[in-house]
Every structure is written in C-alpha cells, then in structure tokens.
PDB file of C-alpha atoms in Angstrom:
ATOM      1  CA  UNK R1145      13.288  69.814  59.032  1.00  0.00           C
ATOM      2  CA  UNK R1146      11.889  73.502  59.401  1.00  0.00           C
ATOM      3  CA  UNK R1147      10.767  75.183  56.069  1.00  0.00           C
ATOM      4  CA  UNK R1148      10.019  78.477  55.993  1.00  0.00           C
ATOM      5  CA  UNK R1149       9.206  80.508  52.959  1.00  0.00           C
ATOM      6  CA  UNK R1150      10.273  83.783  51.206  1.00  0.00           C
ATOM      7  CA  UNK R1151       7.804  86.217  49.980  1.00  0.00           C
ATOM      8  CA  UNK R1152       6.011  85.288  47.344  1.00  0.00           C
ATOM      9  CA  UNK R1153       7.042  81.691  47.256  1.00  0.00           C
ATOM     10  CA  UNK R1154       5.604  78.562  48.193  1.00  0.00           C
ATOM     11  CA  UNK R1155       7.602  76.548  51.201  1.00  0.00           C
ATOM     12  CA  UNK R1156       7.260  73.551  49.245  1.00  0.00           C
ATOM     13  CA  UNK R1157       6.482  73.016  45.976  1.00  0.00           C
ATOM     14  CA  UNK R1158       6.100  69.333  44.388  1.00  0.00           C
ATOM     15  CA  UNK R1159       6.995  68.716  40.482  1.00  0.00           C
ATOM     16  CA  UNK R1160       7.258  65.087  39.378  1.00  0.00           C
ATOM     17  CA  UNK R1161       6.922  61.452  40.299  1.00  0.00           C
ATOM     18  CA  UNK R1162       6.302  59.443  43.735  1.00  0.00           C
ATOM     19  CA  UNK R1163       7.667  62.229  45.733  1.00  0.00           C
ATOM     20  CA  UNK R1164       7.190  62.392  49.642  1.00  0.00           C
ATOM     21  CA  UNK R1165       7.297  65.297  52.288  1.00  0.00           C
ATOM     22  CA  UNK R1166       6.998  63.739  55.830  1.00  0.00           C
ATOM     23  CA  UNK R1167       7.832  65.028  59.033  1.00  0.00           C
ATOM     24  CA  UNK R1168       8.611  68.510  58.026  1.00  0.00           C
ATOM     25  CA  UNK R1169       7.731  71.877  60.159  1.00  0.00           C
ATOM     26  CA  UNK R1170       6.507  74.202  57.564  1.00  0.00           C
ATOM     27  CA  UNK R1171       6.456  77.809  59.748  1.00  0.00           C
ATOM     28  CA  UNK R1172       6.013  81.199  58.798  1.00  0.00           C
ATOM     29  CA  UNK R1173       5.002  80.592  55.242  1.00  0.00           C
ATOM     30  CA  UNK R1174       4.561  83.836  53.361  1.00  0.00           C
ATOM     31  CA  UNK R1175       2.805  81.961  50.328  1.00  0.00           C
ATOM     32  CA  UNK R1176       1.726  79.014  49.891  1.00  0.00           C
ATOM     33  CA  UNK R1177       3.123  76.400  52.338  1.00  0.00           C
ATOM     34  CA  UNK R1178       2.934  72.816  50.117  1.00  0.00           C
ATOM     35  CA  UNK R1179       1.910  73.621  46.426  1.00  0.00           C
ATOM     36  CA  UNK R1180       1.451  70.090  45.227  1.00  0.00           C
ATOM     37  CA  UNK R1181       1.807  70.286  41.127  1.00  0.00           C
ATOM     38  CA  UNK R1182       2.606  73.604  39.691  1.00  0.00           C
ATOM     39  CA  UNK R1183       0.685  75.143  36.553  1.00  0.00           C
ATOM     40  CA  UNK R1184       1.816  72.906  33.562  1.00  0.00           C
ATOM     41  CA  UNK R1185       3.874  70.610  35.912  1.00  0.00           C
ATOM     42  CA  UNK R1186       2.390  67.723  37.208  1.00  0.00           C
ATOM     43  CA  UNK R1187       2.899  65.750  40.229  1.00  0.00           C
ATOM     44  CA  UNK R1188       2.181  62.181  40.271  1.00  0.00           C
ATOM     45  CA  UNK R1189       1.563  60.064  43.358  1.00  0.00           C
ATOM     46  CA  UNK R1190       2.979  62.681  45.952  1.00  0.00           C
ATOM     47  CA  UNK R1191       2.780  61.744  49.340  1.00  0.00           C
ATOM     48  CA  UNK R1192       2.351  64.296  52.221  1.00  0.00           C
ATOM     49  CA  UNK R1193       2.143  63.007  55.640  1.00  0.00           C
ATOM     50  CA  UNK R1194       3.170  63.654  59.321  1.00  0.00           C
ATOM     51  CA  UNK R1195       3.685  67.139  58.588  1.00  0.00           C
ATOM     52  CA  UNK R1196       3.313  70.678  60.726  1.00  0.00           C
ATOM     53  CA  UNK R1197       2.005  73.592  58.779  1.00  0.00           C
ATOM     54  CA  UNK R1198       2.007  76.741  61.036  1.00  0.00           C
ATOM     55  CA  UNK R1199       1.677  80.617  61.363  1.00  0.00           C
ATOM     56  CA  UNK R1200       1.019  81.314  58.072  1.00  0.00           C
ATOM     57  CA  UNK R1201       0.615  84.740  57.487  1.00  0.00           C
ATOM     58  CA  UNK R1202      -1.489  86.807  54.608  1.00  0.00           C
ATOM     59  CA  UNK R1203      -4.135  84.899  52.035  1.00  0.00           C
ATOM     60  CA  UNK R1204      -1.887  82.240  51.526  1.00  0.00           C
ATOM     61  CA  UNK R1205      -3.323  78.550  51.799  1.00  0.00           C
ATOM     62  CA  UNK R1206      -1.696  75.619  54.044  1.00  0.00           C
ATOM     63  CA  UNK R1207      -2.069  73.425  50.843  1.00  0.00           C
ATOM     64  CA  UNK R1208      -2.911  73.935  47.508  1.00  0.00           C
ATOM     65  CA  UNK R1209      -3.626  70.758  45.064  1.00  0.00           C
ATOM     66  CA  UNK R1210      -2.900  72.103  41.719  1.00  0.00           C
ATOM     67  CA  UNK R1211      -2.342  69.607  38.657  1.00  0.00           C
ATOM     68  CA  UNK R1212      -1.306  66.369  40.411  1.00  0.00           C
ATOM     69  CA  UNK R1213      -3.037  63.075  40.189  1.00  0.00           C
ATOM     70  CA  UNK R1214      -3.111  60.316  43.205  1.00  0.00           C
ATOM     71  CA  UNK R1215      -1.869  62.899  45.638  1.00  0.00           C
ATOM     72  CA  UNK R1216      -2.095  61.180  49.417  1.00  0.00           C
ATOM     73  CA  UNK R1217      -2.231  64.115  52.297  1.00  0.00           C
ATOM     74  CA  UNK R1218      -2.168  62.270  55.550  1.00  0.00           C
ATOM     75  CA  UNK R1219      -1.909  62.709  58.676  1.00  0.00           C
ATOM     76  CA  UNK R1220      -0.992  66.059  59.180  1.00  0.00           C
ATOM     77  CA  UNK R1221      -1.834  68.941  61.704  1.00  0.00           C
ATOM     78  CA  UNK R1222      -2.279  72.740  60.098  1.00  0.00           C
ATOM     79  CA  UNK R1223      -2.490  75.357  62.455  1.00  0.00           C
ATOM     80  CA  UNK R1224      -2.708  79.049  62.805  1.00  0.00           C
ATOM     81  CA  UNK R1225      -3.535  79.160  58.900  1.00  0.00           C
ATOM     82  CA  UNK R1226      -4.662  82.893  58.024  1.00  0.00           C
ATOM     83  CA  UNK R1227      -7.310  84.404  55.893  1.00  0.00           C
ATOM     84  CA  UNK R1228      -7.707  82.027  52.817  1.00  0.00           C
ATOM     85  CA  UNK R1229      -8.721  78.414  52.104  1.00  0.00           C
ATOM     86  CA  UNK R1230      -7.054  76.329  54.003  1.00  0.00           C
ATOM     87  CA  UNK R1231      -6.943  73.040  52.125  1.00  0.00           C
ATOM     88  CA  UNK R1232      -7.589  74.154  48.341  1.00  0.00           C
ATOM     89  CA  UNK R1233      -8.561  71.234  45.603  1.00  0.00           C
ATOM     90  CA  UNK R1234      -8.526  72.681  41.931  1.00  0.00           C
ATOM     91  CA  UNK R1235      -9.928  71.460  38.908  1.00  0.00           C
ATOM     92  CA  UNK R1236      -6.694  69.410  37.545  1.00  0.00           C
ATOM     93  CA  UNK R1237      -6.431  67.415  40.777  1.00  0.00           C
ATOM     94  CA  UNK R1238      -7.759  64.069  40.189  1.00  0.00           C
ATOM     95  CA  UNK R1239      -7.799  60.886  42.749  1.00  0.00           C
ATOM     96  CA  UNK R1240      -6.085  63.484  45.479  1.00  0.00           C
ATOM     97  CA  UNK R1241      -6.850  61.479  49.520  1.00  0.00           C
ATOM     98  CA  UNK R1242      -7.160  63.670  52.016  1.00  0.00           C
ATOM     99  CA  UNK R1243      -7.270  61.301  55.242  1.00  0.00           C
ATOM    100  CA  UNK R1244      -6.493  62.093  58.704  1.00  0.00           C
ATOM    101  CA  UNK R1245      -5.902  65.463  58.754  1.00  0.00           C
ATOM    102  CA  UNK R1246      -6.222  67.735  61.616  1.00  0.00           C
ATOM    103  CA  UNK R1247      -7.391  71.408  60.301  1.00  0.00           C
ATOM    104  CA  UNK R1248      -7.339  73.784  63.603  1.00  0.00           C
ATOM    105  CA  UNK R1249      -7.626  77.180  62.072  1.00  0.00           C
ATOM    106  CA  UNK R1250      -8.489  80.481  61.740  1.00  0.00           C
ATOM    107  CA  UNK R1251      -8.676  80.491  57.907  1.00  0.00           C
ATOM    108  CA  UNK R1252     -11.687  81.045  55.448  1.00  0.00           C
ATOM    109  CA  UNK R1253     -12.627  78.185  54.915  1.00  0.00           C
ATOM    110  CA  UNK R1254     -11.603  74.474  55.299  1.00  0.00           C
ATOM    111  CA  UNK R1255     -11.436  72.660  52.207  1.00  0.00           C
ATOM    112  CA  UNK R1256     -12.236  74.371  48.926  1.00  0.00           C
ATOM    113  CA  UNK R1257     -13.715  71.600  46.728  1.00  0.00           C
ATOM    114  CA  UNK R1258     -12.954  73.449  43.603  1.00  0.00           C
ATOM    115  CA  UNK R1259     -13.680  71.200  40.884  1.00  0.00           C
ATOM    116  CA  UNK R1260     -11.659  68.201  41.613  1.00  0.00           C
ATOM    117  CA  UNK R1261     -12.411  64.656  40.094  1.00  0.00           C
ATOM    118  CA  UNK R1262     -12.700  61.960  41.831  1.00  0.00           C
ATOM    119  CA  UNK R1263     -11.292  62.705  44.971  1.00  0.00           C
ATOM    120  CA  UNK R1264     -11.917  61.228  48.810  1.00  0.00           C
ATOM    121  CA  UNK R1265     -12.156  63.603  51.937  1.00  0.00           C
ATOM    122  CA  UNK R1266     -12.676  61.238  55.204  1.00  0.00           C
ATOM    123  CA  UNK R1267     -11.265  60.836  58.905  1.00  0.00           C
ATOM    124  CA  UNK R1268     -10.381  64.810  58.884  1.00  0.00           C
ATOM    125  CA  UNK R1269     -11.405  66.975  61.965  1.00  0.00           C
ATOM    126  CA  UNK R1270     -11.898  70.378  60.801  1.00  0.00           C
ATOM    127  CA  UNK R1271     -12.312  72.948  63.796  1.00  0.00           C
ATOM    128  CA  UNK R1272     -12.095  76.743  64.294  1.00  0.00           C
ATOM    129  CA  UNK R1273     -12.661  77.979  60.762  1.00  0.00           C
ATOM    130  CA  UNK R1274     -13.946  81.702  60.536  1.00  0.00           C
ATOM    131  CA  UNK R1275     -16.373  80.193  57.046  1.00  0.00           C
ATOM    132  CA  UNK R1276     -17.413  76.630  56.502  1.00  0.00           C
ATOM    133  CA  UNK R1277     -15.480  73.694  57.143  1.00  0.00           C
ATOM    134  CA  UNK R1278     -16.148  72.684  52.958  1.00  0.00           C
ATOM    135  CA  UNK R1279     -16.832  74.198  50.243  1.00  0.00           C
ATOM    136  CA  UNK R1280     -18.529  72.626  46.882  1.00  0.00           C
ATOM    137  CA  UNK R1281     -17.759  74.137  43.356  1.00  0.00           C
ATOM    138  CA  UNK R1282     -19.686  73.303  40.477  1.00  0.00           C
ATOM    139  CA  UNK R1283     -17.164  71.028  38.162  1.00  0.00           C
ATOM    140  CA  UNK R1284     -16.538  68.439  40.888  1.00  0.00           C
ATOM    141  CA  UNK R1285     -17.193  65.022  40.267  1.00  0.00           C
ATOM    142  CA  UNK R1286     -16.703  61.394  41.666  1.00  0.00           C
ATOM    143  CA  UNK R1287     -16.059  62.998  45.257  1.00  0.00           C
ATOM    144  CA  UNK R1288     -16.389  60.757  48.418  1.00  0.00           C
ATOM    145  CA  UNK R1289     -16.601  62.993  51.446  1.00  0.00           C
ATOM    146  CA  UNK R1290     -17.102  60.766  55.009  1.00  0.00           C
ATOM    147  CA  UNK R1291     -16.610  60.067  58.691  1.00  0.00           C
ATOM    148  CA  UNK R1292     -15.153  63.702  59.063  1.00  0.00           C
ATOM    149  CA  UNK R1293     -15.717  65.490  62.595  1.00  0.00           C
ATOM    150  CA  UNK R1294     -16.426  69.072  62.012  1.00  0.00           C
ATOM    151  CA  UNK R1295     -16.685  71.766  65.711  1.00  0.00           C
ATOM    152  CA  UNK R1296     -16.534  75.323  65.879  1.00  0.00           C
ATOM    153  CA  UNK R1297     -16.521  76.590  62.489  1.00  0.00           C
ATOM    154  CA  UNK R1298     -18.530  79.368  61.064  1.00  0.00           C
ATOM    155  CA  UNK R1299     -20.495  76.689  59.227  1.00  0.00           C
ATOM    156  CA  UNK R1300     -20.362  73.007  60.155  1.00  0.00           C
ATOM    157  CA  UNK R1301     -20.163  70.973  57.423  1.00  0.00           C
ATOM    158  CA  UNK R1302     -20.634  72.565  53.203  1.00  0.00           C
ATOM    159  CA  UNK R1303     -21.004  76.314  53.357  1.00  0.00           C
ATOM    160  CA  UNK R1304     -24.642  75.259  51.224  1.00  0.00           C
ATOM    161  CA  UNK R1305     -25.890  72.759  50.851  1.00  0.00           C
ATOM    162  CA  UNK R1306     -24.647  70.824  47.767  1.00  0.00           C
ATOM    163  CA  UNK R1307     -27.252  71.479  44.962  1.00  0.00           C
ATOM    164  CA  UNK R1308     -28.807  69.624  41.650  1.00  0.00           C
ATOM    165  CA  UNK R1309     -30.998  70.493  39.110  1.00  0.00           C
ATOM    166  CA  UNK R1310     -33.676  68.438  37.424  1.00  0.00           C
ATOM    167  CA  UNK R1311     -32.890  67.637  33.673  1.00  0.00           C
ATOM    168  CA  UNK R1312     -35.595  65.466  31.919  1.00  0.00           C
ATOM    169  CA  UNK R1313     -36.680  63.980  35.137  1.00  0.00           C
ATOM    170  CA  UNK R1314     -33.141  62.979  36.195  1.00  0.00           C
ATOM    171  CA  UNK R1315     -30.214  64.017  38.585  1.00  0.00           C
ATOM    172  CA  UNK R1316     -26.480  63.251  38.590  1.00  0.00           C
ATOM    173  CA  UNK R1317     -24.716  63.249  42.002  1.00  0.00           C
ATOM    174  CA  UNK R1318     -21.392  64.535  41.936  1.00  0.00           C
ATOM    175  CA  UNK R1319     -20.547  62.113  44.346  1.00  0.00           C
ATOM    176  CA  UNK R1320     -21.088  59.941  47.486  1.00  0.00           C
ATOM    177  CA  UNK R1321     -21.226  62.779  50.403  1.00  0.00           C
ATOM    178  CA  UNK R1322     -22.482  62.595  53.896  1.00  0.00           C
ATOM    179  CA  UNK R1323     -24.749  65.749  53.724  1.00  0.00           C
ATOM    180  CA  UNK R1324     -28.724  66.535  52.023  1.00  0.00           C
ATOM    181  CA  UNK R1325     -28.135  67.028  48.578  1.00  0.00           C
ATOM    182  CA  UNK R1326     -30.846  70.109  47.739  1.00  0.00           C
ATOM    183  CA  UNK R1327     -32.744  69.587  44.369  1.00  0.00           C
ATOM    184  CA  UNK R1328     -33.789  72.212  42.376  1.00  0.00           C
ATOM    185  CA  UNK R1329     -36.140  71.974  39.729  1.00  0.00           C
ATOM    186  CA  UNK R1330     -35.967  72.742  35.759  1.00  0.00           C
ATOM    187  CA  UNK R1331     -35.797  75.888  34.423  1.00  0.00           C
ATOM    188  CA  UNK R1332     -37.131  76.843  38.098  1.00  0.00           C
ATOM    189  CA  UNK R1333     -40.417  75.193  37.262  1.00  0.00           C
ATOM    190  CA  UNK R1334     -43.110  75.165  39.918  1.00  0.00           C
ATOM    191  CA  UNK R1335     -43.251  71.853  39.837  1.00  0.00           C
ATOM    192  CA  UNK R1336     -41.218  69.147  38.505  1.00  0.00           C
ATOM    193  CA  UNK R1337     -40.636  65.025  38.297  1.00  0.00           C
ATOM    194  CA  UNK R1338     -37.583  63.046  39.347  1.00  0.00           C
ATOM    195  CA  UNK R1339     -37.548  59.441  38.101  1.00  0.00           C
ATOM    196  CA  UNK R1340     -33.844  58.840  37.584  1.00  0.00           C
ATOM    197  CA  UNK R1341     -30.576  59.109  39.830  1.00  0.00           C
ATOM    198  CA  UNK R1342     -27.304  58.949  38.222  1.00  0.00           C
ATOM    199  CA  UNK R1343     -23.874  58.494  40.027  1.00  0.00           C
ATOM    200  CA  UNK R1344     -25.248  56.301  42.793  1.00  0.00           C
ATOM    201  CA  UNK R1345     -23.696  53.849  44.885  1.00  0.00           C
ATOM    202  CA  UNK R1346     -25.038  50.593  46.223  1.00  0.00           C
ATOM    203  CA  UNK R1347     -26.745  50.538  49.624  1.00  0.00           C
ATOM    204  CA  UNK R1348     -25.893  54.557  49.926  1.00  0.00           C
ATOM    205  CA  UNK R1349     -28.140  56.840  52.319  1.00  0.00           C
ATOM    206  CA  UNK R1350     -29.509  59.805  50.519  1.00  0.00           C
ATOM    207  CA  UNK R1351     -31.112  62.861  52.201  1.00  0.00           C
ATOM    208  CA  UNK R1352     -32.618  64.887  49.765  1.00  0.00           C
ATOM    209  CA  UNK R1353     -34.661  67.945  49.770  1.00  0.00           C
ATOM    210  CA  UNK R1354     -35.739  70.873  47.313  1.00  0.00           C
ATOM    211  CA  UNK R1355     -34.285  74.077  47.139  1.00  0.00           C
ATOM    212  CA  UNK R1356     -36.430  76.673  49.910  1.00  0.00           C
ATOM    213  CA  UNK R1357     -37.184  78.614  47.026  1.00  0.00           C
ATOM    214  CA  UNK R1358     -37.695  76.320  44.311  1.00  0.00           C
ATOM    215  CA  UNK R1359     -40.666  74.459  43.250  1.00  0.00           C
ATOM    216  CA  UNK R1360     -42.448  71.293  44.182  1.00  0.00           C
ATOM    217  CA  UNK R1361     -41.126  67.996  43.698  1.00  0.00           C
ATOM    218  CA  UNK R1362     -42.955  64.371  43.123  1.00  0.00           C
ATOM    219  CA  UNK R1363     -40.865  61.079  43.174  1.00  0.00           C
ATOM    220  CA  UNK R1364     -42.775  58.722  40.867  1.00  0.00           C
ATOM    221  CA  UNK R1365     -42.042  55.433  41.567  1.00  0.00           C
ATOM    222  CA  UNK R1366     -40.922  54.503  37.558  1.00  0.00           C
ATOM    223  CA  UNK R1367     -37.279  55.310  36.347  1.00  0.00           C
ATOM    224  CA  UNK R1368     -34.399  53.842  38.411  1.00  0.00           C
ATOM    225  CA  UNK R1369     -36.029  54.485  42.102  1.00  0.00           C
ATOM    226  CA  UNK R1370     -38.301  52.156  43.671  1.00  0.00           C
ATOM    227  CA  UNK R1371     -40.466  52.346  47.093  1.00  0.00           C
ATOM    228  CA  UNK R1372     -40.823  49.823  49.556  1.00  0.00           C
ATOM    229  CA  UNK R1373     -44.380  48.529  50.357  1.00  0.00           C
ATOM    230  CA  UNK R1374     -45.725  49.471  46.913  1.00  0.00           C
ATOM    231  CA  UNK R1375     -46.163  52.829  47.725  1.00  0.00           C
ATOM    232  CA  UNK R1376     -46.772  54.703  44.463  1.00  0.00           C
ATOM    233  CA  UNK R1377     -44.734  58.214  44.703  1.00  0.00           C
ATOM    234  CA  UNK R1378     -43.900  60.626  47.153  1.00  0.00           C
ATOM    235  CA  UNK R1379     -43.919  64.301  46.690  1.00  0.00           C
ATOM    236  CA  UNK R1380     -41.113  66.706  47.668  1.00  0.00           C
ATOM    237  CA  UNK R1381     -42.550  70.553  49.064  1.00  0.00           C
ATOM    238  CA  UNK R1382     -40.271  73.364  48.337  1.00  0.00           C
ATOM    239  CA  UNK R1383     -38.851  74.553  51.595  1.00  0.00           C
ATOM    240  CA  UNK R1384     -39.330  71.413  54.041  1.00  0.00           C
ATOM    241  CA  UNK R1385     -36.595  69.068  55.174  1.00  0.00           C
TER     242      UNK R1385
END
C-alpha cells in the first residue's frame, strides 16, 4: 500500500489499541509520515514494521512517538527524510522499541531522545545524517541504547555527550547507554566527591569522565562503588578521558 500525505497532515496517524502498519510505502509525506499517538489520544501497543518511509519533503519527521505506550518500530528502512528529526521520542512515550531500523538520511538528526521513559534503541544503523545520529534531552529516563552501527553522520553517536551532575556525592544514570557518560560537578564546584551511582545495572561497563570545563573529581572507594585490589580512590581531572 502507498500512502502519501496532504499538506499539513500526517500519512499515518495511530489512535488506539494493538494496531499494526506493516508493509506500507509511505512517499511524499508533506507532514509527518507515522504519528504514533496523537495529543490527548493514546496509542497502546502499536506495531510498525517492514515499512518504507521516503522523500519526505519540508521539517517534517519520518516518525514521531507522541503519547503511546509499548510502541514496537521494527524493521523498517527511512530514506530521503528532510530537514528535521528523523525518528522523534517525546516525553509521553513510554516502553516505545526501536529495533532494526535502517535510518539512511539527510535529516537533522537521527533520533531525538526527547524525554521518553523507559525506552530501548538497539540493532539500528543510522547513516548519512547532516547532525548527530542521537540526541539526549534532559527528562529521559530508564533508556537502553545498544549494538547500534552509526557511519557518516555529522556526529557519530549523541550530539554530546550525555551529562550528570553531582548531588550529595551521588549520580543517577538515566539509563544503560553504550557511550561516556560526562560528570559534572555541584554547583560547578572545583572539586567534588562521587560515592554513589544510582540506576545501575549488574555487570554494566561504564566510561565516565568530567565535564572539560568542570572541576576535579575523586572516586572514594565508600558509598555503593568498590575497587578491585584494595585500591583506596581514584581521582577524575577535568578535561581528560
């Protein structure tokens, strides 16, 4: 099935329960080509997979994840997208999967992580975007980003790097991301302690590193964090890797 949009309207727009949009050819979209929940309306469990989202023309987005909960996007190819956001996650999209997706684009920017909860991004490849394949907005929480292959976009990987700040010696992650999580510390203090991480998961790698412009930072070995070979801290200089 081709869809192709009007001005001003979306191609597809999904209001309701366990609905599914597979194997469409969304072309020529003059808004939005799958709005997935739409202000007060709420989509639950839409599934969006083995679909082709093309030549879409203006600041329009290929997909736009509005108020829906357990969305699945899967599978699909977007290409030729124009000057916005590709992929666009807002703040009342919770438990949205984007797996499998193949973004090869000339739009802004990738995926706008715009304050989603608990949402996974993995097994996308994200190529030719003019910005950053991602983008992290404060608000998000509970995101799992992983195993995504990002080439020839203006920034590979989070336009910046995803930052924290120090509060009474403790950080929350937002998430479980595959990308240095940059610390800042509090109040913009010279120097600072971090003795707790919140929002961890079990046997997780994290890179961390301050801000380049923020202060000092010394690990003590107390709190929730612990250093093999009784090693009693480890210090953290602003601007180093």
């Amino acid at each position: 099935i081709d869809c192709v949009s009007e001005a001003g309207s979306s191609a597809i727009v999904l209001n309701g329960s366990r609905l599914r949009v597979e194997g469409c050819r969304i072309i020529s979209a003059l808004a939005v080509g799958i709005r997935i929940g739409n202000g007060a309306l709420d989509a639950a469990s839409p599934i969006v997979t083995n679909n082709i989202i093309q030549a879409l023309s203006g600041a329009n987005s290929a997909a736009v994840f509005d108020n829906c909960t357990d969305a699945l996007f899967m599978g699909n190819q977007i290409l030729d997208s124009d000057t916005a956001d590709v992929i666009q996650l807002d703040a009342e999209c919770i438990r949205a999967r984007i797996i499998g997706n193949v973004i090869a684009s000339g739009g802004d920017d990738g995926i706008n992580i715009n304050g989603c909860g608990d949402c996974l991004i993995t097994h996308n490849i994200i190529t030719g975007c003019t910005a950053a394949a991602l983008v992290l907005q404060t608000g998000t929480t509970g995101l799992l980003v992983r195993n995504n292959l990002y080439t020839s976009n203006g920034t590979n990987g989070f336009s910046t790097p995803p930052a924290l700040t120090i509060a009474s010696g403790a950080i929350t992650l937002k998430g479980d991301i595959d990308h240095p999580w940059s610390i800042d510390t509090q109040s913009a203090a010279a120097s600072d302690d971090l003795d707790t991480i919140n929002g961890g998961v079990e046997d997780k790698f994290l890179w961390l590193h301050p801000t380049t412009s923020g202060g000092d930072i010394t690990v003590p070995a107390n709190g929730n964090i612990e250093f093999m070979g009784n090693k009693g801290s480890t210090k953290l200089v602003a601007g180093s890797e």
